[in-house]
Short mmCIF file of N, CA and C in Angstrom, two decimals:
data_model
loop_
_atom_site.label_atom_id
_atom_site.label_comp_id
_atom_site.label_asym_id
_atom_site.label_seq_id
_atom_site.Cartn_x
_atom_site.Cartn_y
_atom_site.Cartn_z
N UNK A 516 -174.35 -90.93 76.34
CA UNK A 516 -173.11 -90.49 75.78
C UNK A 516 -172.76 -89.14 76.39
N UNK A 517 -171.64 -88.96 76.44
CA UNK A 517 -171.28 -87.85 77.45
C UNK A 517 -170.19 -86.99 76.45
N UNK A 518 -170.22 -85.76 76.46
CA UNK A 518 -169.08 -85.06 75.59
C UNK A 518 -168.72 -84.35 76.67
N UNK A 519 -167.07 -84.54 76.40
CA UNK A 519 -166.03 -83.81 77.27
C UNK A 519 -165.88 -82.60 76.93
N UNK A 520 -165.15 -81.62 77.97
CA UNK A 520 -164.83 -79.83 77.70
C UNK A 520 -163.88 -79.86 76.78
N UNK A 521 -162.85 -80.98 76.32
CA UNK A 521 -161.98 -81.22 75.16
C UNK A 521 -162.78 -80.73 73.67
N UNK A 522 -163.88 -81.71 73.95
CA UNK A 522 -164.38 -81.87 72.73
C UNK A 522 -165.29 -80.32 72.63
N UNK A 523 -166.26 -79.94 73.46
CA UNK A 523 -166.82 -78.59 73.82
C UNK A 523 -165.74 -77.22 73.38
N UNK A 524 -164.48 -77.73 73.34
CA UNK A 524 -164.04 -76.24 73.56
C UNK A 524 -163.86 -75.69 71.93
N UNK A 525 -163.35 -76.33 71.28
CA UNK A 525 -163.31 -75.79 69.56
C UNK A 525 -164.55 -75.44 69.45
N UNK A 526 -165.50 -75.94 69.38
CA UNK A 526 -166.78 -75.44 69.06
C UNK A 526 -167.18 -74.34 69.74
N UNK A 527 -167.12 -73.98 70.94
CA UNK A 527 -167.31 -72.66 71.52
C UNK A 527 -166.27 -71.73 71.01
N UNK A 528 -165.29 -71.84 70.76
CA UNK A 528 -164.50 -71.15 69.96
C UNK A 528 -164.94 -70.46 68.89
N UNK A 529 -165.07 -71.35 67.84
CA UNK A 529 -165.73 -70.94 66.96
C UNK A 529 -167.15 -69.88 66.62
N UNK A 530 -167.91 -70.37 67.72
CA UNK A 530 -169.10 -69.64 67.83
C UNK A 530 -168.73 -68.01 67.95
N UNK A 531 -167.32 -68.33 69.15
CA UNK A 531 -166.83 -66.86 69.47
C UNK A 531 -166.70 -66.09 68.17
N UNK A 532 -165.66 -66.60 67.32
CA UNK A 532 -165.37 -65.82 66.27
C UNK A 532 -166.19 -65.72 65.29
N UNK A 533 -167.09 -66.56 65.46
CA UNK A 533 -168.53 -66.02 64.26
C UNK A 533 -169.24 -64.89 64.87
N UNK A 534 -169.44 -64.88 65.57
CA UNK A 534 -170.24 -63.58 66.43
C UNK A 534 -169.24 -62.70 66.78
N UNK A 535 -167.84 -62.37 66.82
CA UNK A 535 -167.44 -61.54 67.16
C UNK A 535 -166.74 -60.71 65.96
N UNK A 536 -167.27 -61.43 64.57
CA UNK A 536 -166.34 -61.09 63.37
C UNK A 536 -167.26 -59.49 63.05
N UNK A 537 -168.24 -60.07 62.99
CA UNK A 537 -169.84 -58.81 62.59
C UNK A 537 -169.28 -57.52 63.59
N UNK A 538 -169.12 -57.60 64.82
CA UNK A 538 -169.41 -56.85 65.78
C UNK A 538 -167.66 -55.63 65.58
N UNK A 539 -166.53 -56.62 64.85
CA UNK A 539 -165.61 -55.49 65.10
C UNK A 539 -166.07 -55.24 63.54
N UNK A 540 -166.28 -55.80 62.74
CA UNK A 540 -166.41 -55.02 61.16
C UNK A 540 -167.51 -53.76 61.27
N UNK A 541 -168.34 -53.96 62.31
CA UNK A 541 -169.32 -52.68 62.74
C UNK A 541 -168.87 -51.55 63.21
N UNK A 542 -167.76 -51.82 64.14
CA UNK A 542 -167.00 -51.01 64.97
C UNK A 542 -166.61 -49.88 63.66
N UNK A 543 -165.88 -50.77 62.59
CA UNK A 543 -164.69 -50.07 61.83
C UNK A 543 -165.25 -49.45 60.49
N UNK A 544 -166.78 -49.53 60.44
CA UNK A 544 -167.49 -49.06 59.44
C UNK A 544 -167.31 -47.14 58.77
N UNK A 545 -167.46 -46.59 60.17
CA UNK A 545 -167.50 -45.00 59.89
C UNK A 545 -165.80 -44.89 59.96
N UNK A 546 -164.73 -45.47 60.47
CA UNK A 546 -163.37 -45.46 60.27
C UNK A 546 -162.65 -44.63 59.32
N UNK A 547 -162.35 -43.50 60.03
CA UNK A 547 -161.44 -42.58 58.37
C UNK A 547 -162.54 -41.91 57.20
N UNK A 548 -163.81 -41.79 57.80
CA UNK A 548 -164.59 -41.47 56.76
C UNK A 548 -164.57 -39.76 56.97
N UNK A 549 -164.52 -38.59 56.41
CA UNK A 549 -164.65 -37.55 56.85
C UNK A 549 -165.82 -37.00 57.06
N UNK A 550 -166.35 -35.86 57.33
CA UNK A 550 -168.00 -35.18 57.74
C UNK A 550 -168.46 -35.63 56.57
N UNK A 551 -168.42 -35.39 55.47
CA UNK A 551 -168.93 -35.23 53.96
C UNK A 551 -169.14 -36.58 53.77
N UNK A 552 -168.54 -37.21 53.88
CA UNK A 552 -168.54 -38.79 53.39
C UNK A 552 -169.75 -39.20 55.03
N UNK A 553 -169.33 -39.14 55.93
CA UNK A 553 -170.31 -39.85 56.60
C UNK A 553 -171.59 -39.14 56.52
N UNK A 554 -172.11 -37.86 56.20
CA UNK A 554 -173.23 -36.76 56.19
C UNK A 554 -173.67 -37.91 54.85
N UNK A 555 -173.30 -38.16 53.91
CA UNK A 555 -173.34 -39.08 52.20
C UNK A 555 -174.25 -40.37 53.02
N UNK A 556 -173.54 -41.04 53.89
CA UNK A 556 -173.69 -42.37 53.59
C UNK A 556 -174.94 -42.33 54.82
N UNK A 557 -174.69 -41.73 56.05
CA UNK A 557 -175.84 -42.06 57.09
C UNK A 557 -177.13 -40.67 57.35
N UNK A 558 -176.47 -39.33 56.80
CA UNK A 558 -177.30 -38.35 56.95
C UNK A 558 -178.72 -38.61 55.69
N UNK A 559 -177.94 -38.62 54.50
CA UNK A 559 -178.21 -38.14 53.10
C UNK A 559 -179.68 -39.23 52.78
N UNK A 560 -179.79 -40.15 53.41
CA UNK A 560 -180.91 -41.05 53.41
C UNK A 560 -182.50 -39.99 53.16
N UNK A 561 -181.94 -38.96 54.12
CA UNK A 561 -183.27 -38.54 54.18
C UNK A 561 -183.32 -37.08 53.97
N UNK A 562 -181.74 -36.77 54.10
CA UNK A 562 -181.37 -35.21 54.16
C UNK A 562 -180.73 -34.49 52.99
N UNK A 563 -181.57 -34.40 51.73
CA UNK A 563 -181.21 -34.43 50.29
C UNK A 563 -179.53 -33.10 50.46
N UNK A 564 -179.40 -32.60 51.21
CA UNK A 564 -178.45 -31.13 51.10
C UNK A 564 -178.25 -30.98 52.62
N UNK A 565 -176.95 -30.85 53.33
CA UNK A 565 -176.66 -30.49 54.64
C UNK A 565 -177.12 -29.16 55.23
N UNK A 566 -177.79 -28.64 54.17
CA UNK A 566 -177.94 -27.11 54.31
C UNK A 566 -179.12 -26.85 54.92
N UNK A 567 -179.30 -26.00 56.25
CA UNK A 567 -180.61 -25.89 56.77
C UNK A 567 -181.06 -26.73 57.84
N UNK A 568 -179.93 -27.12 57.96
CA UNK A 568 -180.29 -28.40 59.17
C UNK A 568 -180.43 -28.22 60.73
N UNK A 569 -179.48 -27.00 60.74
CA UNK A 569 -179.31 -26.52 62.48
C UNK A 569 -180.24 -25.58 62.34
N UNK A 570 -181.46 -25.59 62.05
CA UNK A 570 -182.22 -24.63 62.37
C UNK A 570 -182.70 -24.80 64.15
N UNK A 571 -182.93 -25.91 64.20
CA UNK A 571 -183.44 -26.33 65.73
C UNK A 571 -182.37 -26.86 66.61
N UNK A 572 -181.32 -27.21 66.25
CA UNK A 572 -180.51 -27.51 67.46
C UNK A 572 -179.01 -26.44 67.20
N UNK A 573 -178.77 -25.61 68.30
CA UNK A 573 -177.90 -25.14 68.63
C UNK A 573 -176.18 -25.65 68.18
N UNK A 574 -175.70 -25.00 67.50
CA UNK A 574 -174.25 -25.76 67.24
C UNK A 574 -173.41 -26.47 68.77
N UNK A 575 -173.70 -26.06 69.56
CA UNK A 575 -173.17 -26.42 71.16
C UNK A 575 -173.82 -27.48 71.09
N UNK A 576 -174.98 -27.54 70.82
CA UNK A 576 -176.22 -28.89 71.01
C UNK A 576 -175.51 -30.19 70.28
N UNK A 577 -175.22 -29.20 68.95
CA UNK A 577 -175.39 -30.77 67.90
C UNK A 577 -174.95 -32.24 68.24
N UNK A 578 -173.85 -32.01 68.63
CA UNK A 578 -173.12 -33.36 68.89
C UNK A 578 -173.66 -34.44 69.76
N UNK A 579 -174.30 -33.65 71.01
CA UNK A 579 -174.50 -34.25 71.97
C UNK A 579 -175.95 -34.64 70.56
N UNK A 580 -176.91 -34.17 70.31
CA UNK A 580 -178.18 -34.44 69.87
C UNK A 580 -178.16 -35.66 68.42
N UNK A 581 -176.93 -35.68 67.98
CA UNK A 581 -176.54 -36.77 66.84
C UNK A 581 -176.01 -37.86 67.15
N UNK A 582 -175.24 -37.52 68.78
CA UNK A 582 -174.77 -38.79 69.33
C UNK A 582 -175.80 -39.70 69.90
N UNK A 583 -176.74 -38.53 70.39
CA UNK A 583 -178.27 -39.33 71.26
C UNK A 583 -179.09 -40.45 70.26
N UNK A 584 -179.45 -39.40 69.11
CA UNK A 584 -180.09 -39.48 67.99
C UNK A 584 -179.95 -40.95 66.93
N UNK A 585 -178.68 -40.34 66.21
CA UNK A 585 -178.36 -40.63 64.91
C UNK A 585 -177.10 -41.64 64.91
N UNK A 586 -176.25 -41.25 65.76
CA UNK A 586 -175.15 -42.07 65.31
C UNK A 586 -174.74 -43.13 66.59
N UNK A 587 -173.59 -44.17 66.11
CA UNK A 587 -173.38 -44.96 67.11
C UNK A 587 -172.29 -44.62 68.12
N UNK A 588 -171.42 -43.67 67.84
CA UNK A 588 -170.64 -42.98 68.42
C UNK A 588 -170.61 -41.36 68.69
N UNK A 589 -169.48 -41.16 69.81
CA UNK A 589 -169.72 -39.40 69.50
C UNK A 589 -168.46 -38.82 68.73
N UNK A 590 -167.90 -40.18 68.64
CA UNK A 590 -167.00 -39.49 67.11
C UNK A 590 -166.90 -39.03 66.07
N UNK A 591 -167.92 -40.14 65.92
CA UNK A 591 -168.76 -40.04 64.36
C UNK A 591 -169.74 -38.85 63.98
N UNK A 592 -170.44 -38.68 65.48
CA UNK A 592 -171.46 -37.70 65.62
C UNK A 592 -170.71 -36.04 65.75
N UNK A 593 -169.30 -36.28 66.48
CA UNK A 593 -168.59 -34.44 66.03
C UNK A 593 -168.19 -34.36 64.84
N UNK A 594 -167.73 -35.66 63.84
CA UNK A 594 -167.20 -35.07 62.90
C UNK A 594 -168.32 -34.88 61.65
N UNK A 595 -169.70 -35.20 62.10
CA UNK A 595 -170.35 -34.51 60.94
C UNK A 595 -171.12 -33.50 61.51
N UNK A 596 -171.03 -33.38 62.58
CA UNK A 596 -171.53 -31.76 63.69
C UNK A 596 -170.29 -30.63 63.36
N UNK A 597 -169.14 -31.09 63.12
CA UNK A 597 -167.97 -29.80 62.69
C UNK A 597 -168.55 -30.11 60.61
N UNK A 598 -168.92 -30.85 59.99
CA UNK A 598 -169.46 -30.77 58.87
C UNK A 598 -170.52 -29.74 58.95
N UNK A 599 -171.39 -30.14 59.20
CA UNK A 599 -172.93 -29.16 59.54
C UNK A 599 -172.61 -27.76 59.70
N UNK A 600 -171.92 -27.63 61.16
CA UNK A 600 -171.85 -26.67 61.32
C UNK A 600 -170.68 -25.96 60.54
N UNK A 601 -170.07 -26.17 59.62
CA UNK A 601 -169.08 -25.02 58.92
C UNK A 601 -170.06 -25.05 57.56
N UNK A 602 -170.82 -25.92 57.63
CA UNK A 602 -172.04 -25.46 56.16
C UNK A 602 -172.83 -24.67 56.43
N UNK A 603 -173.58 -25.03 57.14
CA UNK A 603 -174.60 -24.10 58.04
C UNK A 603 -174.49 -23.15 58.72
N UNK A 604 -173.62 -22.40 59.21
CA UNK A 604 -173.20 -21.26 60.46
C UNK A 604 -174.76 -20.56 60.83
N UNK A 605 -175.79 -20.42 59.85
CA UNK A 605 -177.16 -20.35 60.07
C UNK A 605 -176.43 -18.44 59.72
N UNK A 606 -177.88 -17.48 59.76
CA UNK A 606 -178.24 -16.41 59.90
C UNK A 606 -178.23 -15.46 61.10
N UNK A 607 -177.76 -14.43 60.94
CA UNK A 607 -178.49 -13.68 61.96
C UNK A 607 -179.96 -13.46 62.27
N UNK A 608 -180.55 -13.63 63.07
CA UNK A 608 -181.92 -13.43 63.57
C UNK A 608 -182.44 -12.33 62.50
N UNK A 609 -183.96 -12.62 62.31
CA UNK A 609 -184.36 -11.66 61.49
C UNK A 609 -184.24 -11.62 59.85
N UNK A 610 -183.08 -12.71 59.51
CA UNK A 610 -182.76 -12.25 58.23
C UNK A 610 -183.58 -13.49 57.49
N UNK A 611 -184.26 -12.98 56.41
CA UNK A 611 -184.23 -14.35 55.24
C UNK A 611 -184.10 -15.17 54.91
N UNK A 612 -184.51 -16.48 54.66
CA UNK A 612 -183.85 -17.49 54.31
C UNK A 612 -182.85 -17.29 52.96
N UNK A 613 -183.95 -16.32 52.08
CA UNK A 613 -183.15 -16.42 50.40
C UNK A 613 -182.32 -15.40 50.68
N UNK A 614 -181.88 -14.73 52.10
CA UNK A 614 -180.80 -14.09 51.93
C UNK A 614 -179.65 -14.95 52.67
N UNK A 615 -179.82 -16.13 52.99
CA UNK A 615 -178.56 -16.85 53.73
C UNK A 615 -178.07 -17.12 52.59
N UNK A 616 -179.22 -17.88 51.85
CA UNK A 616 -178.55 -18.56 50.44
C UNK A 616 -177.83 -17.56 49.09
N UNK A 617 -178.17 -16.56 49.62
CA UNK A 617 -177.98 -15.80 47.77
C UNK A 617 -175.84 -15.27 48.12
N UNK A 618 -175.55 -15.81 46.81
CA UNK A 618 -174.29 -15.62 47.00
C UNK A 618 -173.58 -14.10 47.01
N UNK A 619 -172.63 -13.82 47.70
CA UNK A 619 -171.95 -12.22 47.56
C UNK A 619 -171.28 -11.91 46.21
N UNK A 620 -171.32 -10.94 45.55
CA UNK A 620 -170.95 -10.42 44.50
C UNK A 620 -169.04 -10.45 44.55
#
């Protein structure tokens, strides 16, 4: 019995759009989410508070190091690197930790 490309082609079709449904709903996942909301949903797993985080990578660094790292894009990865870094701006050298944190009068 022999099946024709008639009969072959709906079915490859289909296959297409089963496998290609996952792949754009992935795409559109971080979509419109802001730093805060994506830092929530993909940072926060492991990173109880954004605070303290750039101790080791350079604000110049971050993006490139979250895009490498952490995220699937480098979209996704600047807009919680401009998150980070307006939480974090870090210390001047030398100073305290409990003096980054203690609030100004």
């Amino acid at each position: 019995m022999t099946i024709s490309n008639r009969a072959l082609a709906p079915a490859a079709a289909a296959l297409a759009l089963i496998f290609a449904a996952p792949a754009a709903a992935q795409d559109n996942y971080d979509q419109g989410k802001t730093g805060p909301q994506l830092f929530a949903s993909d940072c926060g797993i492991c990173h109880e508070s954004p605070r303290g985080l750039m101790k080791t990578v350079s604000p110049s660094g971050l993006t490139s190091f979250l895009s490498v790292h952490y995220t699937a894009s480098g979209e996704v990865a600047a807009r919680i690197a401009a998150y980070l870094t307006s939480i974090d701006q870090g210390a001047p050298a030398g100073t305290p930790a409990r003096a980054r944190t203690a609030k100004k009068p």
